[in-house]
């Protein structure tokens, strides 16, 4: 026989406790999640994602309860934030914030079930669901094989009740729909009509929902304890070898801070005089480099902290002073980057990308403040979870504030103030932008909203995959319809100052 492969040495301390077989209630919740995923998620996202996520969360809770695990405060925090992320598709229609929210929700749910307070425990728990999908299926299979008769006696009545309910609702629903057209419309909106061509996709969605729910339940029944992962400190360096590069870097950061004080505090005329560039050119020329400087500073702090001298109290004091000063000067870089982007937005308008990098830069500034605070206090055990929490809150705020709506609002407000708008900044936004763009006059309104009208189409989808923003956009475009015809929209864009080559061709 071939020997059973053993896990890597660094992985063994985090081995989970022996798990009990999958409880029947958790298996039922996983099956229900799969059915809801197949039934609701085909064709679009809305409140359906929140419904499926809530049912999967119930299944994980049942598995955790059967394993004797207790709910802790941080578990509640991560879980509530994950469900808040899943509410984004119910409110807004933009694709990128929705994708970001789904990824963050999965990571937060994994962290909630794993737990963790050290850097290894928090960072390795975030993607933990990925390598629990296969073991979750095997765990469920073992639970089904070992299901005792009393367990089957509990499951069978529920399955029979569900089957009877489905039969009764199908028969009487068909009769009511045949008898009354209004009732037929109501029932048609409650659930999808299944086309035979959709069956493969719905089967794939069922499998996806099932294995995801089983993966979370498997974690809840006995998570891997990533906090026990052994992370050895780096080799301690001598004071001169370690401190000299940091002193030089601090001097460079300090020089940059002085230059910024001279240039920026002088205002617009100072920028023109000292650089020969306009405000927007000055902002565009350096923002991305300064953002890279901020990220690299965090990398330098992490590496320097690992190799810092730590034999005496004087060593610890030196590390806190140099690293704290570097973080403090990095805040000047963050402020400069934000100021440059503000100039850029004021001159050229807001876009999705500009808004996203503004949010990220603000979050990086918050992380730097946390690092400074951690250097001033004795214990920094709170830092790993606080950094992740701040990042997830930033992602949640970004999704829940409706970035496309914010972009449209800023560009319309700028148009109302200056009479200038770059329609390229707003034409490719999602329907979240319709309420703000509806305030534009004539040709600008027609050009800005034409692609969104085509995206909406004529018929609305079922309630469970229709966002609040989509419903509001339909109401606006019904109340104030756009002129028909592709040529009409193209002419409107030409009259509004958008050249034909700047907007997308459509069928």
Coordinates of C-alpha atoms in Angstrom, one line a residue:
X1 CA 0.0 0.0 0.0
X2 CA 1.1 3.5 -0.7
X3 CA 1.7 5.6 2.4
X4 CA -1.0 8.2 3.3
X5 CA 0.5 11.6 2.4
X6 CA 1.1 13.7 5.5
X7 CA 0.4 17.5 5.6
X8 CA 3.3 19.9 5.4
X9 CA 5.0 20.5 8.8
X10 CA 3.9 24.1 8.9
X11 CA 0.3 23.0 8.4
X12 CA 0.1 20.4 11.1
X13 CA -0.3 22.7 14.1
X14 CA -3.5 24.2 12.6
X15 CA -5.1 20.8 12.0
X16 CA -8.8 21.0 12.9
X17 CA -10.4 18.7 15.6
X18 CA -12.1 15.5 14.5
X19 CA -15.5 16.4 13.0
X20 CA -18.8 14.7 13.8
X21 CA -20.7 13.5 10.8
X22 CA -22.7 16.1 8.9
X23 CA -26.0 16.8 10.8
X24 CA -29.2 16.2 8.8
X25 CA -30.4 19.8 9.3
X26 CA -27.2 21.2 7.9
X27 CA -27.5 18.9 4.9
X28 CA -31.1 20.0 4.3
X29 CA -30.0 23.6 4.5
X30 CA -27.3 23.0 1.9
X31 CA -29.7 21.3 -0.4
X32 CA -32.2 24.2 0.0
X33 CA -29.4 26.6 -0.8
X34 CA -28.6 24.7 -4.0
X35 CA -32.3 24.7 -5.0
X36 CA -32.7 28.4 -4.3
X37 CA -29.5 29.1 -6.2
X38 CA -30.8 27.2 -9.2
X39 CA -34.2 28.8 -9.0
X40 CA -33.4 32.4 -8.3
X41 CA -29.9 33.2 -9.6
X42 CA -30.3 32.4 -13.3
X43 CA -30.5 35.5 -15.3
X44 CA -29.3 38.2 -12.9
X45 CA -28.6 39.3 -9.4
X46 CA -30.7 41.2 -6.8
X47 CA -32.2 40.3 -3.5
X48 CA -31.9 36.6 -4.6
X49 CA -28.2 36.6 -3.7
X50 CA -29.0 37.8 -0.1
X51 CA -31.7 35.1 0.2
X52 CA -29.3 32.3 -0.8
X53 CA -26.5 33.7 1.4
X54 CA -28.9 33.8 4.4
X55 CA -30.0 30.2 3.9
X56 CA -26.3 29.1 3.6
X57 CA -25.5 31.0 6.8
X58 CA -28.3 29.1 8.6
X59 CA -26.9 25.8 7.5
X60 CA -23.4 26.8 8.8
X61 CA -25.0 27.9 12.1
X62 CA -26.7 24.5 12.4
X63 CA -23.4 22.7 11.8
X64 CA -21.6 24.9 14.3
X65 CA -24.3 24.3 16.9
X66 CA -24.2 20.5 16.4
X67 CA -20.4 20.7 16.9
X68 CA -20.9 22.6 20.2
X69 CA -19.3 25.8 19.0
X70 CA -20.3 29.1 20.6
X71 CA -21.0 32.4 18.9
X72 CA -18.4 35.0 19.6
X73 CA -18.6 38.8 19.1
X74 CA -16.2 38.9 16.2
X75 CA -18.2 36.1 14.5
X76 CA -21.3 38.3 14.6
X77 CA -19.3 41.3 13.3
X78 CA -17.9 39.4 10.3
X79 CA -21.3 37.7 9.6
X80 CA -23.3 40.9 9.6
X81 CA -20.8 42.7 7.4
X82 CA -20.8 39.7 4.9
X83 CA -24.6 39.9 4.7
X84 CA -24.4 43.7 4.2
X85 CA -22.1 43.0 1.3
X86 CA -24.7 40.7 -0.3
X87 CA -27.3 43.5 -0.1
X88 CA -25.3 45.5 -2.7
X89 CA -26.9 43.8 -5.8
X90 CA -30.3 44.3 -4.3
X91 CA -29.7 48.1 -4.3
X92 CA -27.5 48.8 -7.2
X93 CA -26.8 47.4 -10.7
X94 CA -23.2 48.2 -11.3
X95 CA -21.1 45.1 -12.1
X96 CA -17.7 45.9 -10.5
X97 CA -19.1 46.9 -7.0
X98 CA -21.2 43.7 -7.1
X99 CA -18.3 41.5 -7.9
X100 CA -16.2 43.1 -5.2
X101 CA -19.0 42.7 -2.7
X102 CA -19.5 39.0 -3.5
X103 CA -15.8 38.2 -3.1
X104 CA -15.6 40.2 0.1
X105 CA -18.7 38.5 1.5
X106 CA -17.3 35.0 0.8
X107 CA -14.0 36.0 2.5
X108 CA -15.8 37.5 5.5
X109 CA -18.0 34.4 5.9
X110 CA -14.9 32.2 5.9
X111 CA -13.2 34.4 8.5
X112 CA -16.3 34.4 10.7
X113 CA -16.4 30.6 10.7
X114 CA -12.6 30.1 11.1
X115 CA -12.0 32.8 13.7
X116 CA -8.5 34.2 14.1
X117 CA -6.7 37.1 15.7
X118 CA -3.1 36.9 14.6
X119 CA -1.9 37.9 11.1
X120 CA -1.6 34.2 10.0
X121 CA -5.0 33.4 11.4
X122 CA -6.8 36.3 9.8
X123 CA -5.1 36.4 6.4
X124 CA -5.2 32.6 5.8
X125 CA -8.8 32.4 6.9
X126 CA -10.1 34.8 4.3
X127 CA -9.6 32.4 1.3
X128 CA -10.3 29.4 3.5
X129 CA -13.5 28.5 1.8
X130 CA -11.7 27.8 -1.5
X131 CA -9.9 24.6 -0.2
X132 CA -12.9 23.5 1.9
X133 CA -15.3 22.9 -1.1
X134 CA -14.0 19.4 -1.8
X135 CA -13.7 18.3 1.8
X136 CA -17.2 19.6 2.4
X137 CA -18.7 17.3 -0.1
X138 CA -16.8 14.3 1.3
X139 CA -18.0 15.3 4.8
X140 CA -21.6 15.4 3.6
X141 CA -21.2 12.0 1.9
X142 CA -19.9 10.5 5.1
X143 CA -22.8 12.1 7.0
X144 CA -25.3 10.5 4.6
X145 CA -23.7 7.1 4.9
X146 CA -23.7 7.2 8.6
X147 CA -27.2 8.6 9.0
X148 CA -29.0 6.6 11.6
X149 CA -32.7 5.6 11.4
X150 CA -33.8 8.2 13.8
X151 CA -32.1 10.8 11.6
X152 CA -33.8 9.5 8.5
X153 CA -37.1 9.6 10.4
X154 CA -36.6 13.3 10.9
X155 CA -35.6 14.0 7.3
X156 CA -38.2 11.9 5.6
X157 CA -41.3 13.8 6.9
X158 CA -39.7 17.1 5.9
X159 CA -39.0 15.9 2.4
X160 CA -42.6 14.5 2.1
X161 CA -44.0 17.8 3.3
X162 CA -42.0 19.7 0.8
X163 CA -43.0 17.4 -2.0
X164 CA -46.7 17.6 -1.1
X165 CA -46.5 21.4 -0.9
X166 CA -44.9 21.7 -4.3
X167 CA -47.6 19.4 -5.8
X168 CA -50.4 21.4 -4.2
X169 CA -49.0 24.8 -5.1
X170 CA -48.4 23.6 -8.7
X171 CA -52.0 22.3 -9.2
X172 CA -53.8 25.1 -7.5
X173 CA -51.5 27.7 -8.9
X174 CA -52.2 26.5 -12.5
X175 CA -56.0 26.5 -11.8
X176 CA -55.9 30.0 -10.4
X177 CA -53.7 31.3 -13.2
X178 CA -56.1 29.8 -15.8
X179 CA -59.1 31.4 -14.1
X180 CA -57.8 34.9 -13.6
X181 CA -55.3 36.9 -15.8
X182 CA -54.3 39.2 -12.9
X183 CA -53.5 36.2 -10.7
X184 CA -51.5 34.7 -13.6
X185 CA -49.4 37.9 -13.7
X186 CA -48.8 37.7 -9.9
X187 CA -47.8 34.1 -10.0
X188 CA -45.7 34.6 -13.0
X189 CA -43.7 37.3 -11.2
X190 CA -43.1 35.1 -8.1
X191 CA -41.1 32.4 -9.8
X192 CA -39.2 31.8 -13.1
X193 CA -40.6 29.9 -16.0
X194 CA -38.1 27.2 -16.8
X195 CA -37.1 26.8 -20.4
X196 CA -35.6 23.4 -21.2
X197 CA -32.6 25.2 -22.6
X198 CA -31.9 26.7 -19.1
X199 CA -31.7 23.3 -17.4
X200 CA -27.9 22.8 -17.8
X201 CA -27.3 26.3 -16.3
X202 CA -29.7 25.7 -13.5
X203 CA -28.0 22.3 -12.7
X204 CA -24.7 24.1 -12.6
X205 CA -26.1 26.7 -10.3
X206 CA -27.5 24.0 -8.0
X207 CA -24.2 22.3 -7.8
X208 CA -22.4 25.6 -7.1
X209 CA -24.9 26.6 -4.3
X210 CA -24.8 23.1 -2.8
X211 CA -21.0 22.7 -2.6
X212 CA -20.6 26.3 -1.4
X213 CA -23.1 25.8 1.4
X214 CA -21.5 22.4 2.3
X215 CA -18.0 24.1 2.4
X216 CA -19.2 26.7 4.9
X217 CA -21.0 24.1 7.0
X218 CA -17.8 22.0 7.0
X219 CA -15.8 24.9 8.3
X220 CA -18.4 25.6 10.9
X221 CA -18.3 22.0 12.2
X222 CA -14.5 22.2 12.8
X223 CA -12.4 24.9 11.3
X224 CA -8.7 24.8 10.7
X225 CA -7.0 26.8 13.5
X226 CA -4.8 29.1 11.4
X227 CA -3.8 31.0 14.5
X228 CA -1.6 28.1 15.5
X229 CA 0.5 28.3 12.4
X230 CA 4.1 28.7 13.4
X231 CA 5.6 32.0 11.9
X232 CA 9.2 32.3 13.0
X233 CA 10.5 35.9 13.4
X234 CA 13.1 37.1 10.9
X235 CA 16.8 37.1 11.7
X236 CA 17.6 40.0 13.9
X237 CA 19.8 42.6 12.2
X238 CA 22.4 44.9 13.7
X239 CA 21.4 48.5 14.5
X240 CA 23.5 50.1 11.8
X241 CA 22.5 47.6 9.1
X242 CA 18.8 48.0 9.9
X243 CA 18.5 51.6 10.8
X244 CA 20.7 53.3 8.1
X245 CA 18.3 52.5 5.2
X246 CA 15.3 53.7 7.2
X247 CA 17.0 56.9 8.2
X248 CA 17.8 57.6 4.6
X249 CA 14.3 56.8 3.5
X250 CA 12.9 59.1 6.3
X251 CA 15.1 61.9 5.0
X252 CA 13.8 61.5 1.5
X253 CA 10.2 61.4 2.7
X254 CA 10.8 64.5 4.8
X255 CA 12.3 66.3 1.7
X256 CA 9.1 65.4 -0.3
X257 CA 7.0 66.8 2.6
X258 CA 8.8 70.1 2.5
X259 CA 8.5 70.4 -1.3
X260 CA 4.8 69.7 -1.1
X261 CA 4.4 72.4 1.6
X262 CA 6.1 74.9 -0.7
X263 CA 4.3 74.0 -3.9
X264 CA 0.8 73.1 -2.8
X265 CA 0.4 75.8 -0.1
X266 CA 1.3 78.4 -2.8
X267 CA -1.9 77.5 -4.6
X268 CA -2.7 77.3 -8.4
X269 CA -0.2 80.1 -9.3
X270 CA 2.6 78.4 -7.5
X271 CA 1.9 75.1 -9.3
X272 CA 2.0 76.9 -12.7
X273 CA 5.1 78.8 -11.8
X274 CA 7.2 76.1 -10.2
X275 CA 6.2 73.2 -12.5
X276 CA 5.0 74.7 -15.7
X277 CA 1.9 72.5 -15.6
X278 CA -1.8 73.1 -15.1
X279 CA -3.5 71.7 -12.0
X280 CA -4.9 68.7 -13.8
X281 CA -1.6 67.9 -15.5
X282 CA 0.2 68.2 -12.1
X283 CA -2.3 65.8 -10.5
X284 CA -2.3 63.3 -13.3
X285 CA 1.5 63.4 -13.5
X286 CA 2.1 62.1 -10.0
X287 CA -0.9 60.4 -8.4
X288 CA -0.2 56.9 -9.5
X289 CA 3.4 57.1 -8.4
X290 CA 2.4 58.4 -5.0
X291 CA -0.1 55.6 -4.6
X292 CA 2.7 53.1 -5.4
X293 CA 4.8 54.9 -2.8
X294 CA 2.1 54.4 -0.1
X295 CA 1.8 50.7 -0.9
X296 CA 5.5 50.2 -0.9
X297 CA 5.9 52.0 2.4
X298 CA 3.6 49.4 4.0
X299 CA 5.7 46.6 2.5
X300 CA 8.9 48.3 3.9
X301 CA 7.3 48.6 7.3
X302 CA 6.3 45.0 7.4
X303 CA 9.8 43.7 6.3
X304 CA 11.6 46.1 8.6
X305 CA 9.5 45.1 11.5
X306 CA 10.4 41.4 10.8
X307 CA 14.1 42.1 10.8
X308 CA 14.2 44.8 13.4
X309 CA 16.7 44.5 16.3
X310 CA 14.8 43.4 19.5
X311 CA 17.4 42.4 22.1
X312 CA 17.0 45.4 24.4
X313 CA 14.4 48.0 25.2
X314 CA 16.6 50.5 23.3
X315 CA 16.2 48.4 20.2
X316 CA 12.5 48.3 20.5
X317 CA 12.4 52.1 21.1
X318 CA 14.6 52.7 18.0
X319 CA 12.3 50.5 15.9
X320 CA 9.2 52.3 17.1
X321 CA 10.7 55.8 16.4
X322 CA 12.0 55.1 12.9
X323 CA 9.0 53.1 11.7
X324 CA 6.5 55.5 13.3
X325 CA 8.2 58.5 11.7
X326 CA 8.1 56.7 8.3
X327 CA 4.4 56.0 8.7
X328 CA 3.8 59.6 9.7
X329 CA 5.6 61.0 6.7
X330 CA 3.8 58.5 4.5
X331 CA 0.6 60.2 5.6
X332 CA 1.9 63.4 3.9
X333 CA 2.2 61.3 0.7
X334 CA -1.4 60.1 1.1
X335 CA -2.5 63.7 1.6
X336 CA -0.6 64.8 -1.5
X337 CA -2.1 62.0 -3.6
X338 CA -5.6 62.8 -2.4
X339 CA -5.0 66.5 -3.2
X340 CA -3.8 65.7 -6.7
X341 CA -6.7 63.6 -7.4
X342 CA -9.0 66.3 -6.1
X343 CA -7.4 68.7 -8.6
X344 CA -7.8 66.1 -11.4
X345 CA -11.5 65.5 -10.6
X346 CA -12.2 69.2 -10.4
X347 CA -10.6 69.8 -13.8
X348 CA -11.8 66.7 -15.7
X349 CA -14.7 65.1 -13.7
X350 CA -15.1 62.0 -11.7
X351 CA -14.9 58.4 -13.1
X352 CA -15.3 55.0 -11.7
X353 CA -11.5 54.4 -11.6
X354 CA -10.9 57.8 -9.9
X355 CA -13.5 57.1 -7.3
X356 CA -12.1 53.6 -6.6
X357 CA -8.5 54.8 -6.2
X358 CA -9.7 57.6 -3.9
X359 CA -11.4 55.1 -1.6
X360 CA -8.3 52.8 -1.6
X361 CA -6.0 55.7 -0.9
X362 CA -8.1 56.8 2.1
X363 CA -8.1 53.2 3.4
X364 CA -4.3 53.1 3.1
X365 CA -4.1 56.3 5.1
X366 CA -6.3 54.6 7.8
X367 CA -3.9 51.6 7.9
X368 CA -1.0 54.0 8.4
X369 CA -2.8 55.6 11.3
X370 CA -3.4 52.2 12.8
X371 CA 0.3 51.3 12.5
X372 CA 1.3 54.6 14.2
X373 CA -1.2 53.8 17.0
X374 CA 0.2 50.2 17.3
X375 CA 3.7 51.6 17.8
X376 CA 2.5 53.8 20.6
X377 CA 0.8 51.2 22.7
X378 CA 2.2 48.1 24.4
X379 CA 0.0 45.5 22.8
X380 CA -0.9 45.4 19.1
X381 CA -3.0 42.2 19.2
X382 CA -5.9 44.2 17.9
X383 CA -4.1 45.3 14.7
X384 CA -4.7 42.3 12.3
X385 CA -8.5 42.2 12.8
X386 CA -8.7 46.0 12.8
X387 CA -6.9 46.3 9.4
X388 CA -9.1 43.7 7.8
X389 CA -12.2 45.2 9.4
X390 CA -11.3 48.7 8.0
X391 CA -10.7 47.3 4.5
X392 CA -14.0 45.4 4.5
X393 CA -15.9 48.4 5.8
X394 CA -14.3 50.5 3.0
X395 CA -15.4 47.9 0.4
X396 CA -18.9 47.8 1.9
X397 CA -19.2 51.6 2.0
X398 CA -18.0 51.7 -1.6
X399 CA -20.6 49.2 -2.8
X400 CA -23.5 50.5 -0.7
X401 CA -23.0 54.2 -1.6
X402 CA -23.6 53.3 -5.3
X403 CA -20.4 54.4 -7.0
X404 CA -21.9 54.9 -10.5
X405 CA -24.6 57.1 -8.9
X406 CA -21.9 59.1 -7.1
X407 CA -19.9 59.5 -10.4
X408 CA -23.0 60.7 -12.3
X409 CA -24.0 63.1 -9.5
X410 CA -20.6 64.7 -9.4
X411 CA -20.4 65.2 -13.2
X412 CA -24.0 66.6 -13.3
X413 CA -23.3 68.9 -10.4
X414 CA -20.1 70.1 -12.2
X415 CA -22.2 70.7 -15.4
X416 CA -24.7 72.7 -13.5
X417 CA -21.9 74.8 -12.0
X418 CA -19.6 75.2 -15.0
X419 CA -21.7 74.2 -18.1
X420 CA -19.0 71.5 -19.0
X421 CA -19.4 67.7 -18.9
X422 CA -17.3 65.0 -20.4
X423 CA -19.9 62.5 -21.6
X424 CA -17.4 59.8 -21.9
X425 CA -17.3 59.7 -18.1
X426 CA -21.0 58.9 -17.8
X427 CA -22.2 57.1 -20.9
X428 CA -20.8 53.7 -19.9
X429 CA -22.2 53.8 -16.3
X430 CA -24.8 51.4 -15.1
X431 CA -28.5 52.3 -14.7
X432 CA -27.6 53.4 -11.1
X433 CA -26.7 56.8 -12.8
X434 CA -30.1 57.4 -14.4
X435 CA -31.6 59.6 -11.6
X436 CA -28.7 62.0 -11.7
X437 CA -28.3 62.1 -15.5
X438 CA -32.0 62.7 -15.9
X439 CA -31.3 66.3 -14.7
X440 CA -29.2 67.1 -17.9
X441 CA -30.8 69.1 -20.6
X442 CA -31.8 68.0 -24.1
X443 CA -29.0 66.6 -26.1
X444 CA -26.7 65.9 -23.1
X445 CA -29.5 63.8 -21.5
X446 CA -30.3 61.9 -24.7
X447 CA -26.6 61.1 -25.3
X448 CA -25.9 60.1 -21.6
X449 CA -28.9 57.9 -21.2
X450 CA -29.2 56.2 -24.5
X451 CA -27.0 53.2 -23.7
X452 CA -28.7 52.7 -20.4
X453 CA -32.1 52.6 -22.1
X454 CA -30.8 49.8 -24.4
X455 CA -29.4 48.0 -21.4
X456 CA -32.7 48.1 -19.6
X457 CA -34.7 46.7 -22.6
X458 CA -38.4 46.7 -22.7
X459 CA -39.4 44.0 -20.1
X460 CA -38.4 44.0 -16.5
X461 CA -37.2 40.9 -14.8
X462 CA -38.7 39.1 -11.8
X463 CA -38.6 40.9 -8.4
X464 CA -35.9 38.7 -7.0
X465 CA -33.3 39.7 -9.6
X466 CA -34.3 43.3 -10.1
X467 CA -32.3 45.9 -8.2
X468 CA -33.9 49.0 -6.6
X469 CA -31.8 51.2 -9.0
X470 CA -33.1 49.3 -12.0
X471 CA -36.7 49.8 -10.9
X472 CA -36.1 53.5 -10.3
X473 CA -34.4 53.9 -13.7
X474 CA -37.4 52.3 -15.5
X475 CA -39.8 54.6 -13.8
X476 CA -37.8 57.7 -14.8
X477 CA -37.4 56.6 -18.5
X478 CA -41.1 55.8 -18.7
X479 CA -42.1 59.2 -17.3
X480 CA -39.6 61.0 -19.5
X481 CA -38.9 58.7 -22.5
X482 CA -35.9 59.4 -24.8
X483 CA -36.3 60.0 -28.6
X484 CA -36.2 56.7 -30.5
X485 CA -33.5 55.7 -32.9
X486 CA -29.7 55.1 -32.9
X487 CA -29.2 58.0 -35.3
X488 CA -31.1 60.3 -33.0
X489 CA -28.8 59.4 -30.1
X490 CA -25.7 59.8 -32.3
X491 CA -26.8 63.2 -33.5
X492 CA -27.5 64.2 -29.9
X493 CA -24.0 63.2 -28.9
X494 CA -22.5 65.2 -31.8
X495 CA -24.5 68.3 -30.9
X496 CA -23.4 67.8 -27.2
X497 CA -19.8 67.8 -28.2
X498 CA -19.0 64.1 -28.1
X499 CA -17.3 63.0 -31.4
X500 CA -18.6 60.0 -33.1
X501 CA -15.4 58.1 -32.5
X502 CA -15.7 58.6 -28.8
X503 CA -18.9 56.5 -28.3
X504 CA -19.5 52.9 -28.9
X505 CA -21.1 51.6 -32.1
X506 CA -24.2 49.5 -31.5
X507 CA -26.3 47.2 -33.5

